Coordinates of C-alpha atoms and ligand atoms in Angstrom, one line a residue:
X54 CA 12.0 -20.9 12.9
X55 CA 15.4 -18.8 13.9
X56 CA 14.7 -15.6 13.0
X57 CA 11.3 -15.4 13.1
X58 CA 9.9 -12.7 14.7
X59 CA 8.1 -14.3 17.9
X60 CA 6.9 -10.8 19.5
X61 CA 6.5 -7.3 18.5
X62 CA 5.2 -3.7 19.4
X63 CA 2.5 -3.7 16.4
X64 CA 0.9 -6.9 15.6
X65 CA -1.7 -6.6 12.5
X66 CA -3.7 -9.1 11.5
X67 CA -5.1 -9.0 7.8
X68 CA -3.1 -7.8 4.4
X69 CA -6.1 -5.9 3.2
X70 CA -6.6 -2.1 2.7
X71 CA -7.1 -1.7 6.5
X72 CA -4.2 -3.9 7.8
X73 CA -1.4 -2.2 4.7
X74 CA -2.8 1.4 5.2
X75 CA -2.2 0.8 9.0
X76 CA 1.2 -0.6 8.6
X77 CA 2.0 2.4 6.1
X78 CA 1.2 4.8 8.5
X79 CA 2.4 3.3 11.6
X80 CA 6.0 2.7 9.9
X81 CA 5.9 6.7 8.5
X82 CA 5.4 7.4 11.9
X83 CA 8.7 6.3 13.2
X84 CA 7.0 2.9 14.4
X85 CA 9.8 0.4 15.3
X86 CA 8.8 -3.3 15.7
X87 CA 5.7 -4.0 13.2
X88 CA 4.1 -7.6 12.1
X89 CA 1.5 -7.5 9.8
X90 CA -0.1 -11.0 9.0
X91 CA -1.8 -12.1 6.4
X92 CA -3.4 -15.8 5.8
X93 CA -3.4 -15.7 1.5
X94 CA -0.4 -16.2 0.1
X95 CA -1.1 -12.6 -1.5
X96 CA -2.8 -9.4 -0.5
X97 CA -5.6 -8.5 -1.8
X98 CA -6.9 -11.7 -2.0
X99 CA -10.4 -10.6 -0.2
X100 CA -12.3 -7.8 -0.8
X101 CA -9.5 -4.8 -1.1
X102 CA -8.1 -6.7 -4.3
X103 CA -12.0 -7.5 -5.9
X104 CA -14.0 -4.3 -5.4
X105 CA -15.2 -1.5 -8.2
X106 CA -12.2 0.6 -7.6
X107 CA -14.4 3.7 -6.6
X108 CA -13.2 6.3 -4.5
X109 CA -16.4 7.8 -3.1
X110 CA -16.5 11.1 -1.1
X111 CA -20.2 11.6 -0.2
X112 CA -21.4 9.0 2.6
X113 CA -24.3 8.5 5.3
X114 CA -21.7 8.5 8.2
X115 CA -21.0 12.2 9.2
X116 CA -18.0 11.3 10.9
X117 CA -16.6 9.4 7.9
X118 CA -16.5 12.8 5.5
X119 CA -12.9 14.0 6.8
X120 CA -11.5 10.5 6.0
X121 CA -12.9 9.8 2.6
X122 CA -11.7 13.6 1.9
X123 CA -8.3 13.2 3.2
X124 CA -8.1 10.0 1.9
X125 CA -9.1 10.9 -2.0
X126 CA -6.7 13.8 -1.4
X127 CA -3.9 11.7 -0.3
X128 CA -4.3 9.6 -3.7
X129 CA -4.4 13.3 -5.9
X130 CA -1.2 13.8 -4.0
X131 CA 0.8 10.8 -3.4
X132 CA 4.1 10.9 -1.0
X133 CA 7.0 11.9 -3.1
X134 CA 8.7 8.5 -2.3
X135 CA 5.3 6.4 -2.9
X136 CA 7.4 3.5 -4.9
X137 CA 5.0 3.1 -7.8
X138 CA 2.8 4.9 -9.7
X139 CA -0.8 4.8 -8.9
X140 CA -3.4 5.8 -11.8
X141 CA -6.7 7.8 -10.2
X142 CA -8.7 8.9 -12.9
X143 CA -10.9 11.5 -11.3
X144 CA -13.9 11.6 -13.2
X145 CA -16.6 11.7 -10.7
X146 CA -19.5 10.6 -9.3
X147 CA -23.2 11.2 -9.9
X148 CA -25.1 9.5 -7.2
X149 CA -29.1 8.9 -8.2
X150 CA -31.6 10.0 -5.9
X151 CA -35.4 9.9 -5.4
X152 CA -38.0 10.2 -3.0
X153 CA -36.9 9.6 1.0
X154 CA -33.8 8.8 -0.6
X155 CA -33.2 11.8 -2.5
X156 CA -34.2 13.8 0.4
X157 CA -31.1 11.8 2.5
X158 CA -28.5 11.9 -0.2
X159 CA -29.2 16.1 -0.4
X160 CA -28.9 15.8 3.3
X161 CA -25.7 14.1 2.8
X162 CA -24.1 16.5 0.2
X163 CA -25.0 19.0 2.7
X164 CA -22.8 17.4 5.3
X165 CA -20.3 16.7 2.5
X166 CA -20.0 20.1 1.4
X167 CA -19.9 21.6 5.6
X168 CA -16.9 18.9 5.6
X169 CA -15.0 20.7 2.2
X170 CA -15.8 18.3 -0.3
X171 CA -16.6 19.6 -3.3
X172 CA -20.2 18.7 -4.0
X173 CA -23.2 20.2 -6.4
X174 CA -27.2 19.3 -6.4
X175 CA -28.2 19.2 -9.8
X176 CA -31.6 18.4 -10.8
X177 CA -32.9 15.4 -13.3
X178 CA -32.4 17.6 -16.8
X179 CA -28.9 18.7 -15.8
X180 CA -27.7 15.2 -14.9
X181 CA -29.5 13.5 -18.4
X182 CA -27.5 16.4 -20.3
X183 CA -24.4 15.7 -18.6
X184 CA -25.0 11.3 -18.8
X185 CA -27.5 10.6 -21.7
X186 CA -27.0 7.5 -20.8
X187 CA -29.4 8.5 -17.9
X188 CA -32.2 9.6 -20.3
X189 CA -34.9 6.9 -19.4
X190 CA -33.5 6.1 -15.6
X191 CA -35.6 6.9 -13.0
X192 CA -34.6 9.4 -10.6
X193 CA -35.3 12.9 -9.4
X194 CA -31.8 14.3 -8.5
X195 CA -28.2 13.8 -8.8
X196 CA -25.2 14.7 -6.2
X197 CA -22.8 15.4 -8.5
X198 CA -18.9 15.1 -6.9
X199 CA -16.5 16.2 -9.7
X200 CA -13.3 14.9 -7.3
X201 CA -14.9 11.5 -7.2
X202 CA -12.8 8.9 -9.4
X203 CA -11.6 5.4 -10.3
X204 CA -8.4 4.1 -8.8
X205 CA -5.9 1.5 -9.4
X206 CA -6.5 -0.6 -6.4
X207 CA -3.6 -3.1 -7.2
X208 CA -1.1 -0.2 -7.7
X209 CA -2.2 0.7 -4.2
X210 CA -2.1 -1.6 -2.2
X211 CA 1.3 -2.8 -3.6
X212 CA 2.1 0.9 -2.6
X213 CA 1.4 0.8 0.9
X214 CA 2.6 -3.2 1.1
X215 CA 6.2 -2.2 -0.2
X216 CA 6.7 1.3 1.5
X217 CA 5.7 -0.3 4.5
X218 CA 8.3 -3.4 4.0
X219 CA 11.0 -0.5 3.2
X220 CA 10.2 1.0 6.4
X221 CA 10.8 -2.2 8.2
X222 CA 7.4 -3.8 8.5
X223 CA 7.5 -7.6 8.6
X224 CA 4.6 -8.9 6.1
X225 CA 4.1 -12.6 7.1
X226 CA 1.9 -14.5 4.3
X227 CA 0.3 -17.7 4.2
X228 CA 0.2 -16.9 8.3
X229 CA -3.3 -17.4 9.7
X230 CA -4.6 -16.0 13.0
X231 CA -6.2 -18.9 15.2
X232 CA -6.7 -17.2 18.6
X233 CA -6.6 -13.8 20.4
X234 CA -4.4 -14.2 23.7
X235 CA -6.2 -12.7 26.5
X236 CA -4.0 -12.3 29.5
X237 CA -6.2 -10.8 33.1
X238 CA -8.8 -9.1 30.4
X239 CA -6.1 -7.5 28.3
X240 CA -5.3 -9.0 24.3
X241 CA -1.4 -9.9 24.7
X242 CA -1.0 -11.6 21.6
X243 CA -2.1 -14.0 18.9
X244 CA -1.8 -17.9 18.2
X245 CA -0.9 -18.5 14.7
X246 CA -0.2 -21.5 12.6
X247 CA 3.4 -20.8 13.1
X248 CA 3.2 -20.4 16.9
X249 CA 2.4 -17.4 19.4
X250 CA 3.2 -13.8 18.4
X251 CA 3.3 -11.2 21.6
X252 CA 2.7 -8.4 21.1
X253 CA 1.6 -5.0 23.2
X254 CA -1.0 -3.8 20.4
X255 CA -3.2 -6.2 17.9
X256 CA -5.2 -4.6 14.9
X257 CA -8.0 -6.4 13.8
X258 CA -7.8 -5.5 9.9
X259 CA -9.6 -8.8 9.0
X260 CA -11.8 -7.4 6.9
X261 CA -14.9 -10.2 6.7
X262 CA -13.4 -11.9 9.7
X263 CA -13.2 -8.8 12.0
X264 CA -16.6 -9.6 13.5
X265 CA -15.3 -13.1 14.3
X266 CA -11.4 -11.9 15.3
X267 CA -13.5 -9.2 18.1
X268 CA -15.2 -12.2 19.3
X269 CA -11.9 -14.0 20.1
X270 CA -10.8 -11.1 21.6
X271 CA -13.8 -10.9 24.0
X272 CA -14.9 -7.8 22.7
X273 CA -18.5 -6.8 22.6
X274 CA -19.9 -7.9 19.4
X275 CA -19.7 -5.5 17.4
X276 CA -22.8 -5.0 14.9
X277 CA -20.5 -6.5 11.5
X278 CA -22.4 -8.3 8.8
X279 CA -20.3 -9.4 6.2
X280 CA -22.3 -9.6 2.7
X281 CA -21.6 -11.4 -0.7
X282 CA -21.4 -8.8 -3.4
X283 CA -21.2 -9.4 -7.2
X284 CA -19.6 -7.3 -10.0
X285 CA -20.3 -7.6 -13.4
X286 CA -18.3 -6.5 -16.5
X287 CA -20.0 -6.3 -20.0
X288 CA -18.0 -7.3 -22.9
X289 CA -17.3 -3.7 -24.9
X290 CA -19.9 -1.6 -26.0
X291 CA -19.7 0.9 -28.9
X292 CA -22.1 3.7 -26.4
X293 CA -20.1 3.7 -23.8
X294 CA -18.2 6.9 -23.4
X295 CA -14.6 5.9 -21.3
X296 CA -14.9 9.3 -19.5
X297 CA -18.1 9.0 -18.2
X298 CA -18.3 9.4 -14.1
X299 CA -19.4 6.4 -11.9
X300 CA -23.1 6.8 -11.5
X301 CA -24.5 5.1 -8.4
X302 CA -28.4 4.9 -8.5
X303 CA -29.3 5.1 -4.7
X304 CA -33.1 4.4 -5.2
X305 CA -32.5 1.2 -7.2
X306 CA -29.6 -0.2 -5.1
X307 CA -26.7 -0.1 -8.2
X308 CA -23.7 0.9 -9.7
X309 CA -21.8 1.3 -12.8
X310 CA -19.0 2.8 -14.4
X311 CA -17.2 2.5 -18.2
X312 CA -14.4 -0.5 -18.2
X313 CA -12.3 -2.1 -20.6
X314 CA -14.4 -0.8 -23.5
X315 CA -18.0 -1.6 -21.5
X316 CA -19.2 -1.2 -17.9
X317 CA -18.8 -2.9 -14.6
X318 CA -21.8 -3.0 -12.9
X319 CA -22.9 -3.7 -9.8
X320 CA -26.4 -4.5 -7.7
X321 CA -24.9 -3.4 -4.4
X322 CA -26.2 -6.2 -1.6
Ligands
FAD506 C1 -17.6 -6.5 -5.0 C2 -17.1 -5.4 -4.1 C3 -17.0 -4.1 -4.6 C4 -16.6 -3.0 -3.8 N1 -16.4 -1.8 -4.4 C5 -15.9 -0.8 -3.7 C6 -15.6 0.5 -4.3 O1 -15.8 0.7 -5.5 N2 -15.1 1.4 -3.5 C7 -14.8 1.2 -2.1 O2 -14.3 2.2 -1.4 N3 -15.1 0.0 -1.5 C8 -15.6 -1.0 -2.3 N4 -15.8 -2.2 -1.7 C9 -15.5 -2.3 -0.3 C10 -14.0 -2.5 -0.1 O3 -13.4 -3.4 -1.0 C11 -13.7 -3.0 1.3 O4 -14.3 -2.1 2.2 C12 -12.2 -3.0 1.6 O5 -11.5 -3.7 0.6 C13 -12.0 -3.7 3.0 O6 -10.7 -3.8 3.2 P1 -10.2 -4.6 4.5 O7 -8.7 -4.5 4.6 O8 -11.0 -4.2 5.7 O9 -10.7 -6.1 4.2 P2 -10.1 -7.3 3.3 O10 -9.7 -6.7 2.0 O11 -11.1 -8.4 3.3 O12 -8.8 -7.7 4.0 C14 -8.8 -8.5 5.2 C15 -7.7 -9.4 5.1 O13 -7.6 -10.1 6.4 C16 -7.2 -11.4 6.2 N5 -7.5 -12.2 7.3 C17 -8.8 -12.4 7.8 N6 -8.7 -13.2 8.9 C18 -7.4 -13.5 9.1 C19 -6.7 -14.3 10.1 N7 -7.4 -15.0 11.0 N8 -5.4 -14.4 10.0 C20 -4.7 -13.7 9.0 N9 -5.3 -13.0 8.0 C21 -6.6 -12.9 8.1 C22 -7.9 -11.8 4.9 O14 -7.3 -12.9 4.2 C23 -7.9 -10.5 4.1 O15 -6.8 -10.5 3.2 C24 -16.3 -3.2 -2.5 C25 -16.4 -4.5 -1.9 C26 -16.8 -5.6 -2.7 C27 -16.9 -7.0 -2.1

């Protein structure tokens, strides 16, 4: 155990997006003193290193449009000393609407477009010109978000893992999280496998878990549902077009976009 770091400023539990993005940013801001841990014995392991690799810009949550624009400009512009190259192929994204539906995802680009993301409102003929792959879907609109693209989610977060560790960050694997130490109603630390970790500020970046990791903490339940979600990938198919945007049908719950020569699709929840 000498050596081990037993307390620290930053203490951040999960090696997802969340928990690396956090420890990126922490560490580029001068942050002395940061643990992240992480009970795989790799990142990714969980959702950030299994999902459809979409960045999308248009979303329900009005206070969410600054951060999915900032954060799909920070991967058009990466940080001159990001340590390995990160492919995002911006083809964009035509997001299906129809009835109620429609009328929200108009509402949305609306807000989207108020917040400076690029965003158009094309109707059903434009979209089946643009996609005739869309000739007999069902829909009566498209939000069509030409900055919208497909990223390399493993070149990421290997990104933000290793610019982190070369900013001193500590990244513990194969650590798991058992407890939140609550001293006179404030969280002072965590117990792990290894032993208790102090520390002045915990992040709950456990993803799935974080519902169960607020609990420990004594924090007010917050409304998190973790759901299953399933990807498919077709073996390749002679119609598919590689350049084609990610098209996510909102009225039928589902997504797809070209991969490896076919498409991954997806039935959402
Ligand atoms: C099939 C699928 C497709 C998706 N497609 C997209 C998409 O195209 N675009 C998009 O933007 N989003 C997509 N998402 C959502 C996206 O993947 C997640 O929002 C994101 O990865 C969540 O990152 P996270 O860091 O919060 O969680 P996670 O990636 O789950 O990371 C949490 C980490 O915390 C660790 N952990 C948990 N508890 C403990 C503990 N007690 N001690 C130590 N470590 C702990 C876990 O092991 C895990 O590694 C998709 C999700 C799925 C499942």
């Amino acid at each position: 155990m000498v050596g081990i770091m037993t307390s620290c400023r930053y203490l951040i539990i999960g090696a997802g997006f969340a928990g690396a993005a956090t420890a990126y940013h922490l560490a580029r801001r001068g942050a002395k003193d940061v643990l992240l841990l992480e009970q795989e014995r790799v990142a990714g392991a969980h959702s950030s290193g299994r999902n459809a690799s979409m960045i999308r810009q248009v979303v329900s949550e009005p206070d969410l449009l600054p951060l999915t624009k900032e954060g799909a400009s920070f991967l058009r512009a990466l940080p001159a000393d990001w340590p390995l190259c990160v492919s995002f192929e911006q083809k964009g994204s035509l997001l299906l609407g129809s009835g109620e539906g429609w009328e929200r995802l108009k509402r949305e680009a609306l807000g989207a477009r108020q917040a400076g993301i690029e965003v158009e409102i094309w109707p059903r003929e434009r979209a089946r010109d643009y996609a005739p792959v869309l000739k007999d879907a069902d829909f009566e609109g498209v939000i069509w978000c030409p900055t919208d693209g497909v990223v390399d989610i493993h070149a990421l977060l290997t990104g933000y893992l290793k610019s982190a560790v070369s900013s001193g960050v500590e990244v513990r694997y194969g650590c798991s999280m058992r407890e939140v130490k609550v001293e006179n109603g404030r969280v002072v630390g965590v117990l792990t496998d290894e032993g208790t970790i102090r520390a002045e500020v915990v992040v709950n970046a456990a993803g799935a878990w974080a519902g169960a990791v607020g609990k420990m903490a004594g924090a007010v339940a917050a409304p998190l549902r973790p759901c299953r979600r399933h990807l498919f990938v077709t073996a390749p198919l002679s119609w598919v077009d590689p350049n084609w945007p990610f098209v996510w049908d909102d009225a039928h719950g589902l997504y797809f976009r070209p991969d490896s020569g076919g498409l991954l699709l997806c039935p959402c929840d």
